[in-house]
XYZ file of N, CA, C and O in Angstrom:
616
model
N 12.727 2.796 -15.181
C 12.524 1.600 -14.374
C 12.854 1.945 -12.927
O 13.869 2.561 -12.625
N 11.956 1.551 -12.053
C 12.120 1.830 -10.620
C 12.410 0.529 -9.889
O 12.156 -0.557 -10.387
N 12.938 0.670 -8.672
C 13.203 -0.526 -7.872
C 12.895 -0.245 -6.406
O 12.839 0.899 -5.978
N 12.683 -1.319 -5.667
C 12.492 -1.258 -4.222
C 13.119 -2.507 -3.629
O 13.384 -3.470 -4.343
N 13.363 -2.467 -2.333
C 13.920 -3.633 -1.646
C 12.849 -4.252 -0.768
O 12.118 -3.542 -0.078
N 12.799 -5.591 -0.787
C 11.853 -6.284 0.087
C 12.446 -6.392 1.487
O 13.552 -5.911 1.759
N 11.704 -7.016 2.389
C 12.117 -7.083 3.797
C 13.417 -7.850 3.996
O 14.117 -7.649 4.989
N 13.772 -8.722 3.059
C 15.030 -9.454 3.201
C 16.172 -8.793 2.432
O 17.256 -9.350 2.318
N 15.920 -7.570 1.911
C 16.977 -6.807 1.265
C 17.146 -7.065 -0.220
O 18.019 -6.487 -0.855
N 16.325 -7.926 -0.786
C 16.416 -8.216 -2.218
C 15.805 -7.064 -3.004
O 14.737 -6.571 -2.681
N 16.480 -6.642 -4.055
C 16.025 -5.541 -4.886
C 15.144 -6.065 -6.024
O 15.482 -7.066 -6.667
N 14.018 -5.385 -6.234
C 13.077 -5.750 -7.294
C 12.895 -4.560 -8.226
O 12.705 -3.442 -7.774
N 12.983 -4.823 -9.535
C 12.835 -3.789 -10.557
C 11.556 -4.019 -11.345
O 11.182 -5.161 -11.603
N 10.930 -2.929 -11.720
C 9.782 -3.029 -12.622
C 9.586 -1.688 -13.304
O 10.113 -0.666 -12.869
N 8.825 -1.713 -14.365
C 8.457 -0.469 -15.034
C 6.987 -0.552 -15.420
O 6.429 -1.631 -15.572
N 6.386 0.607 -15.529
C 5.005 0.688 -15.993
C 5.057 1.166 -17.434
O 5.589 2.241 -17.731
N 4.546 0.333 -18.317
C 4.448 0.664 -19.729
C 3.179 0.002 -20.263
O 2.450 -0.645 -19.503
N 2.907 0.160 -21.522
C 1.658 -0.377 -22.074
C 1.575 -1.889 -21.872
O 0.524 -2.420 -21.502
N 2.684 -2.586 -22.062
C 2.685 -4.043 -21.893
C 2.358 -4.428 -20.446
O 1.527 -5.301 -20.204
N 3.007 -3.781 -19.472
C 2.757 -4.153 -18.077
C 1.371 -3.691 -17.622
O 0.743 -4.353 -16.791
N 0.878 -2.578 -18.159
C -0.490 -2.150 -17.842
C -1.494 -3.198 -18.299
O -2.440 -3.535 -17.569
N -1.289 -3.699 -19.520
C -2.179 -4.736 -20.051
C -2.097 -6.000 -19.206
O -3.115 -6.626 -18.893
N -0.893 -6.368 -18.796
C -0.701 -7.564 -17.982
C -1.385 -7.430 -16.614
O -2.084 -8.343 -16.162
N -1.215 -6.291 -15.960
C -1.855 -6.069 -14.651
C -3.379 -6.108 -14.802
O -4.076 -6.675 -13.961
N -3.876 -5.546 -15.875
C -5.333 -5.564 -16.088
C -5.823 -6.988 -16.287
O -6.850 -7.400 -15.732
N -5.078 -7.781 -17.050
C -5.486 -9.168 -17.321
C -5.385 -10.037 -16.062
O -6.282 -10.826 -15.779
N -4.308 -9.879 -15.305
C -4.073 -10.741 -14.143
C -4.821 -10.262 -12.911
O -5.426 -11.059 -12.187
N -4.790 -8.957 -12.666
C -5.334 -8.407 -11.422
C -6.697 -7.737 -11.589
O -7.331 -7.392 -10.592
N -7.101 -7.513 -12.838
C -8.407 -6.906 -13.080
C -8.481 -5.419 -12.753
O -9.570 -4.895 -12.518
N -7.348 -4.746 -12.725
C -7.360 -3.305 -12.448
C -6.598 -2.550 -13.528
O -5.722 -3.094 -14.190
N -6.949 -1.295 -13.663
C -6.276 -0.416 -14.608
C -5.448 0.574 -13.805
O -6.000 1.470 -13.168
N -4.151 0.378 -13.801
C -3.273 1.232 -12.994
C -3.343 2.701 -13.385
O -3.121 3.571 -12.547
N -3.689 2.985 -14.625
C -3.774 4.384 -15.040
C -5.013 5.067 -14.487
O -5.152 6.280 -14.623
N -5.918 4.339 -13.825
C -7.056 4.967 -13.160
C -6.608 5.818 -11.982
O -7.416 6.509 -11.379
N -5.342 5.766 -11.671
C -4.770 6.637 -10.649
C -5.070 8.085 -11.005
O -5.236 8.927 -10.131
N -5.172 8.349 -12.283
C -5.425 9.708 -12.748
C -6.898 9.959 -13.025
O -7.290 11.076 -13.292
N -7.722 8.922 -12.952
C -9.123 9.062 -13.314
C -10.033 9.341 -12.151
O -9.612 9.750 -11.069
N -11.317 9.119 -12.395
C -12.356 9.377 -11.408
C -12.130 8.612 -10.111
O -12.384 9.104 -9.029
N -11.705 7.364 -10.229
C -11.486 6.532 -9.052
C -10.039 6.573 -8.579
O -9.626 5.735 -7.798
N -9.284 7.559 -9.049
C -7.873 7.648 -8.706
C -7.603 7.671 -7.215
O -6.676 7.036 -6.737
N -8.431 8.406 -6.473
C -8.215 8.494 -5.031
C -8.330 7.127 -4.384
O -7.549 6.776 -3.506
N -9.290 6.324 -4.847
C -9.448 5.004 -4.237
C -8.301 4.080 -4.627
O -7.889 3.240 -3.829
N -7.749 4.233 -5.835
C -6.609 3.410 -6.230
C -5.368 3.817 -5.433
O -4.621 2.952 -4.964
N -5.170 5.112 -5.232
C -4.056 5.571 -4.403
C -4.204 5.004 -3.002
O -3.249 4.515 -2.405
N -5.419 5.051 -2.473
C -5.685 4.524 -1.134
C -5.409 3.024 -1.061
O -4.814 2.542 -0.111
N -5.829 2.287 -2.089
C -5.567 0.843 -2.095
C -4.084 0.542 -2.133
O -3.606 -0.327 -1.402
N -3.357 1.250 -2.976
C -1.917 1.026 -3.074
C -1.246 1.335 -1.736
O -0.391 0.590 -1.270
N -1.657 2.431 -1.098
C -1.019 2.867 0.147
C -1.451 2.060 1.361
O -0.665 1.903 2.296
N -2.684 1.529 1.360
C -3.232 0.955 2.590
C -3.600 -0.521 2.541
O -3.970 -1.073 3.576
N -3.538 -1.141 1.381
C -3.918 -2.552 1.283
C -2.703 -3.367 0.834
O -2.432 -3.493 -0.357
N -1.948 -3.923 1.792
C -0.713 -4.629 1.426
C -0.954 -5.871 0.575
O -0.091 -6.241 -0.228
N -2.104 -6.515 0.704
C -2.397 -7.685 -0.134
C -2.586 -7.243 -1.584
O -2.014 -7.827 -2.512
N -3.372 -6.197 -1.781
C -3.575 -5.629 -3.116
C -2.236 -5.234 -3.727
O -1.919 -5.601 -4.861
N -1.444 -4.498 -2.952
C -0.129 -4.056 -3.425
C 0.748 -5.246 -3.791
O 1.376 -5.267 -4.853
N 0.781 -6.265 -2.925
C 1.602 -7.452 -3.184
C 1.204 -8.175 -4.451
O 2.067 -8.615 -5.219
N -0.097 -8.285 -4.686
C -0.564 -8.971 -5.898
C -0.175 -8.205 -7.155
O 0.262 -8.788 -8.149
N -0.326 -6.886 -7.119
C 0.055 -6.065 -8.274
C 1.566 -6.130 -8.499
O 2.032 -6.310 -9.629
N 2.331 -6.011 -7.426
C 3.790 -6.052 -7.568
C 4.275 -7.410 -8.052
O 5.241 -7.482 -8.826
N 3.635 -8.485 -7.604
C 4.024 -9.811 -8.094
C 3.842 -9.877 -9.602
O 4.695 -10.409 -10.322
N 2.755 -9.303 -10.093
C 2.510 -9.285 -11.538
C 3.577 -8.457 -12.258
O 4.048 -8.840 -13.325
N 3.968 -7.341 -11.664
C 4.945 -6.456 -12.296
C 6.382 -6.959 -12.197
O 7.175 -6.755 -13.116
N 6.723 -7.598 -11.083
C 8.124 -7.932 -10.813
C 8.520 -9.341 -11.243
O 9.696 -9.581 -11.549
N 7.577 -10.268 -11.229
C 7.897 -11.662 -11.560
C 7.698 -11.910 -13.049
O 6.946 -11.189 -13.704
N 8.339 -12.944 -13.593
C 8.132 -13.268 -15.011
C 6.659 -13.555 -15.290
O 5.922 -13.998 -14.401
N 6.224 -13.298 -16.520
C 4.816 -13.491 -16.882
C 4.311 -14.894 -16.567
O 3.165 -15.073 -16.195
N 5.146 -15.881 -16.698
C 4.715 -17.264 -16.487
C 4.974 -17.747 -15.061
O 5.094 -18.940 -14.811
N 5.013 -16.824 -14.089
C 5.281 -17.223 -12.704
C 4.122 -18.056 -12.150
O 2.990 -17.948 -12.605
N 4.467 -18.872 -11.187
C 3.459 -19.732 -10.566
C 2.866 -19.037 -9.344
O 3.401 -18.040 -8.854
N 1.792 -19.607 -8.852
C 1.177 -19.082 -7.632
C 2.169 -19.164 -6.469
O 2.232 -18.261 -5.640
N 2.959 -20.233 -6.446
C 3.962 -20.398 -5.395
C 5.029 -19.304 -5.469
O 5.488 -18.813 -4.448
N 5.429 -18.941 -6.699
C 6.394 -17.842 -6.869
C 5.834 -16.548 -6.287
O 6.540 -15.813 -5.593
N 4.569 -16.283 -6.580
C 3.928 -15.063 -6.082
C 3.844 -15.085 -4.557
O 4.090 -14.067 -3.895
N 3.527 -16.234 -3.983
C 3.441 -16.352 -2.525
C 4.808 -16.099 -1.880
O 4.902 -15.396 -0.879
N 5.864 -16.675 -2.460
C 7.211 -16.463 -1.928
C 7.599 -14.987 -2.023
O 8.197 -14.437 -1.100
N 7.255 -14.359 -3.141
C 7.528 -12.936 -3.329
C 6.829 -12.120 -2.237
O 7.435 -11.273 -1.583
N 5.551 -12.406 -2.013
C 4.770 -11.634 -1.050
C 5.169 -11.906 0.399
O 4.959 -11.057 1.267
N 5.762 -13.058 0.673
C 6.246 -13.347 2.029
C 7.296 -12.340 2.485
O 7.470 -12.113 3.674
N 7.997 -11.747 1.540
C 9.058 -10.798 1.861
C 8.616 -9.337 1.783
O 9.454 -8.436 1.801
N 7.313 -9.122 1.672
C 6.787 -7.756 1.707
C 6.215 -7.512 3.093
O 5.152 -8.027 3.436
N 6.951 -6.770 3.887
C 6.479 -6.422 5.216
C 7.212 -5.187 5.690
O 8.251 -4.806 5.129
N 6.657 -4.561 6.718
C 7.306 -3.408 7.305
C 7.551 -2.286 6.315
O 6.696 -1.955 5.488
N 8.723 -1.704 6.399
C 9.063 -0.549 5.567
C 9.090 -0.875 4.080
O 8.911 0.020 3.252
N 9.302 -2.141 3.726
C 9.345 -2.489 2.300
C 7.989 -2.261 1.639
O 7.931 -1.933 0.451
N 6.903 -2.395 2.401
C 5.573 -2.153 1.841
C 5.424 -0.679 1.479
O 4.975 -0.333 0.387
N 5.823 0.182 2.405
C 5.717 1.617 2.146
C 6.613 2.038 0.984
O 6.210 2.817 0.112
N 7.831 1.509 0.954
C 8.744 1.843 -0.142
C 8.174 1.372 -1.478
O 8.189 2.107 -2.465
N 7.638 0.155 -1.505
C 7.081 -0.394 -2.747
C 5.884 0.425 -3.217
O 5.735 0.689 -4.418
N 5.029 0.835 -2.292
C 3.862 1.645 -2.656
C 4.293 2.980 -3.244
O 3.750 3.433 -4.261
N 5.290 3.596 -2.634
C 5.812 4.871 -3.122
C 6.383 4.715 -4.523
O 6.098 5.508 -5.427
N 7.167 3.679 -4.714
C 7.801 3.441 -6.018
C 6.738 3.155 -7.085
O 6.820 3.669 -8.202
N 5.718 2.371 -6.730
C 4.665 2.063 -7.709
C 3.928 3.335 -8.128
O 3.725 3.578 -9.319
N 3.544 4.157 -7.166
C 2.820 5.392 -7.524
C 3.697 6.319 -8.358
O 3.226 6.925 -9.323
N 4.976 6.421 -8.016
C 5.890 7.255 -8.803
C 6.053 6.710 -10.220
O 6.100 7.476 -11.186
N 6.132 5.405 -10.336
C 6.296 4.791 -11.658
C 5.042 5.000 -12.509
O 5.151 5.244 -13.715
N 3.876 4.922 -11.902
C 2.635 5.191 -12.648
C 2.642 6.629 -13.142
O 2.321 6.894 -14.306
N 3.008 7.572 -12.279
C 3.063 8.978 -12.693
C 4.060 9.166 -13.835
O 3.781 9.892 -14.798
N 5.215 8.507 -13.753
C 6.245 8.637 -14.789
C 5.809 8.064 -16.136
O 6.380 8.421 -17.169
N 4.815 7.194 -16.131
C 4.320 6.605 -17.376
C 3.698 7.667 -18.281
O 3.791 7.592 -19.499
N 3.083 8.665 -17.696
C 2.316 9.644 -18.455
C 3.196 10.733 -19.062
O 4.310 10.977 -18.594
N 2.661 11.424 -20.106
C 3.372 12.593 -20.641
C 3.576 13.632 -19.540
O 2.847 13.665 -18.548
N 4.565 14.491 -19.730
C 5.044 15.405 -18.706
C 3.928 16.209 -18.018
O 3.877 16.259 -16.782
N 3.036 16.833 -18.758
C 2.006 17.695 -18.158
C 1.091 16.890 -17.228
O 0.783 17.326 -16.120
N 0.688 15.737 -17.664
C -0.190 14.906 -16.842
C 0.585 14.307 -15.660
O 0.045 14.165 -14.567
N 1.842 13.981 -15.873
C 2.675 13.435 -14.801
C 2.835 14.445 -13.674
O 2.797 14.078 -12.496
N 2.986 15.719 -14.018
C 3.110 16.769 -13.003
C 1.842 16.820 -12.154
O 1.907 16.895 -10.927
N 0.695 16.751 -12.800
C -0.573 16.757 -12.089
C -0.690 15.539 -11.163
O -1.079 15.659 -10.003
N -0.327 14.386 -11.679
C -0.389 13.162 -10.863
C 0.537 13.236 -9.661
O 0.172 12.799 -8.570
N 1.725 13.765 -9.859
C 2.657 13.888 -8.735
C 2.084 14.793 -7.644
O 2.277 14.553 -6.461
N 1.365 15.847 -8.057
C 0.728 16.727 -7.081
C -0.357 15.975 -6.312
O -0.471 16.114 -5.093
N -1.153 15.186 -7.016
C -2.207 14.393 -6.367
C -1.582 13.402 -5.393
O -2.033 13.260 -4.249
N -0.551 12.720 -5.827
C 0.135 11.741 -4.972
C 0.747 12.441 -3.758
O 0.651 11.956 -2.637
N 1.354 13.600 -3.983
C 1.952 14.360 -2.887
C 0.885 14.784 -1.872
O 1.104 14.714 -0.659
N -0.272 15.204 -2.361
C -1.365 15.583 -1.465
C -1.835 14.373 -0.658
O -2.103 14.497 0.545
N -1.927 13.221 -1.301
C -2.350 12.009 -0.595
C -1.338 11.633 0.483
O -1.720 11.259 1.598
N -0.061 11.739 0.175
C 0.981 11.432 1.168
C 0.932 12.414 2.332
O 1.065 12.020 3.501
N 0.738 13.696 2.033
C 0.662 14.708 3.085
C -0.553 14.445 3.981
O -0.463 14.573 5.210
N -1.657 14.063 3.377
C -2.862 13.745 4.152
C -2.602 12.560 5.075
O -2.983 12.583 6.251
N -1.949 11.540 4.550
C -1.642 10.358 5.358
C -0.727 10.733 6.530
O -0.948 10.296 7.663
N 0.279 11.547 6.279
C 1.184 11.979 7.346
C 0.440 12.788 8.407
O 0.687 12.629 9.604
N -0.485 13.647 7.977
C -1.286 14.433 8.911
C -2.137 13.526 9.784
O -2.234 13.737 11.007
N -2.757 12.527 9.183
C -3.603 11.604 9.947
C -2.776 10.801 10.958
O -3.218 10.567 12.085
N -1.593 10.397 10.564
C -0.713 9.669 11.492
C -0.297 10.580 12.650
O -0.298 10.162 13.813
N 0.008 11.832 12.343
C 0.389 12.782 13.380
C -0.772 12.998 14.357
O -0.577 13.010 15.579
N -1.991 13.158 13.832
C -3.163 13.341 14.694
C -3.374 12.124 15.591
O -3.658 12.265 16.784
N -3.252 10.937 15.018
C -3.442 9.709 15.795
C -2.389 9.603 16.889
O -2.693 9.216 18.025
N -1.156 9.960 16.572
C -0.077 9.920 17.562
C -0.344 10.908 18.688
O -0.178 10.577 19.867
N -0.769 12.117 18.330
C -1.082 13.120 19.347
C -2.228 12.650 20.245
O -2.192 12.841 21.462
N -3.231 12.027 19.653
C -4.360 11.503 20.428
C -3.878 10.439 21.398
O -4.254 10.435 22.573
N -3.035 9.538 20.917
C -2.552 8.454 21.773
C -1.613 8.963 22.868
O -1.493 8.331 23.913
N -0.973 10.092 22.662
C -0.096 10.672 23.674
C -0.872 11.460 24.732
O -0.308 11.807 25.767
N -2.136 11.738 24.472
C -2.970 12.483 25.415
C -3.243 11.635 26.662
O -3.766 10.530 26.564
N -2.878 12.138 27.852
C -3.076 11.371 29.087
C -4.532 10.935 29.311
O -4.784 9.847 29.816
N -5.487 11.775 28.932
C -6.899 11.409 29.096
C -7.264 10.223 28.209
O -8.003 9.325 28.619
N -6.751 10.223 26.983
C -7.000 9.094 26.087
C -6.375 7.824 26.654
O -6.999 6.765 26.665
N -5.151 7.943 27.129
C -4.464 6.777 27.703
C -5.222 6.237 28.915
O -5.369 5.020 29.057
N -5.712 7.140 29.752
C -6.471 6.721 30.927
C -7.735 5.961 30.502
O -8.053 4.904 31.053
N -8.458 6.493 29.546
C -9.664 5.836 29.047
C -9.365 4.493 28.405
O -10.103 3.517 28.590
N -8.289 4.430 27.657
C -7.899 3.183 27.005
C -7.536 2.124 28.037
O -7.973 0.973 27.947
N -6.736 2.513 29.041
C -6.370 1.562 30.100
C -7.596 1.086 30.863
O -7.708 -0.094 31.205
N -8.520 1.986 31.110
C -9.755 1.617 31.797
C -10.546 0.595 30.979
O -11.027 -0.418 31.509
N -10.677 0.844 29.686
C -11.397 -0.087 28.811
C -10.692 -1.432 28.744
O -11.338 -2.482 28.748
N -9.359 -1.407 28.712
C -8.605 -2.666 28.671
C -8.789 -3.434 29.974
O -8.960 -4.655 29.960
N -8.758 -2.730 31.102
C -8.958 -3.388 32.389
C -10.341 -4.030 32.480
O -10.491 -5.133 32.994
N -11.349 -3.328 31.977
C -12.705 -3.878 31.986
C -12.796 -5.149 31.143
O -13.444 -6.107 31.523
N -12.134 -5.139 30.008
C -12.212 -6.310 29.126
C -11.421 -7.495 29.674
O -11.687 -8.639 29.322
N -10.462 -7.226 30.545
C -9.651 -8.297 31.112
C -10.211 -8.839 32.438
O -9.747 -9.846 32.920
N -11.197 -8.149 33.003
C -11.792 -8.584 34.263
C -12.582 -9.854 34.006
O -13.425 -9.892 33.114
N -12.332 -10.911 34.782
C -13.067 -12.171 34.568
C -14.560 -11.954 34.787
O -14.971 -11.194 35.653
N -15.333 -12.608 33.983
C -16.789 -12.517 34.108
C -17.215 -13.147 35.413
O -16.664 -14.164 35.841
N -18.181 -12.538 36.062
C -18.693 -13.138 37.298
C -19.561 -14.324 36.952
O -20.277 -14.322 35.959
N -19.462 -15.330 37.769
C -20.244 -16.543 37.508
C -21.622 -16.389 38.118
O -21.802 -15.747 39.152
N -22.576 -16.943 37.473
C -23.940 -16.904 37.969
C -24.093 -17.908 39.100
O -23.644 -19.042 39.002
N -24.706 -17.475 40.165
C -24.945 -18.390 41.272
C -26.329 -18.975 41.120
O -27.276 -18.291 40.762
N -26.438 -20.254 41.408
C -27.721 -20.929 41.271
C -28.537 -20.834 42.518
O -28.161 -20.752 43.597
């Protein structure tokens, strides 16, 4: 069983097992074990990059089965900032831990590669934004968009 803390510091526990897989499929319409399948890359991407998707899945995993829509909304209100990244990491790790050892090792490698790729892309974006030429172009574009439109003379 894994846990993460939401933005207000509350700890949430969940586990991935056959029962919770069935529940997520019934409620959310997704198969969490597809992380290892053909569409695994897109599921990893959704977990890592779509906070609404992540929040809906986590609400299903963390809240009681008979939770209300209001309960889910309150739960998701506290998913922001670093708690989203922590929750995504914990969910992917828990999915990998669900599988037998040999397959889990493979999944962890896939997840690790996805995380490394994401870190590389963030580093590239940061380097681009630190480039004085990029900053100059960005400021120029912002200035153009803020310039009041000239009025047509009759």
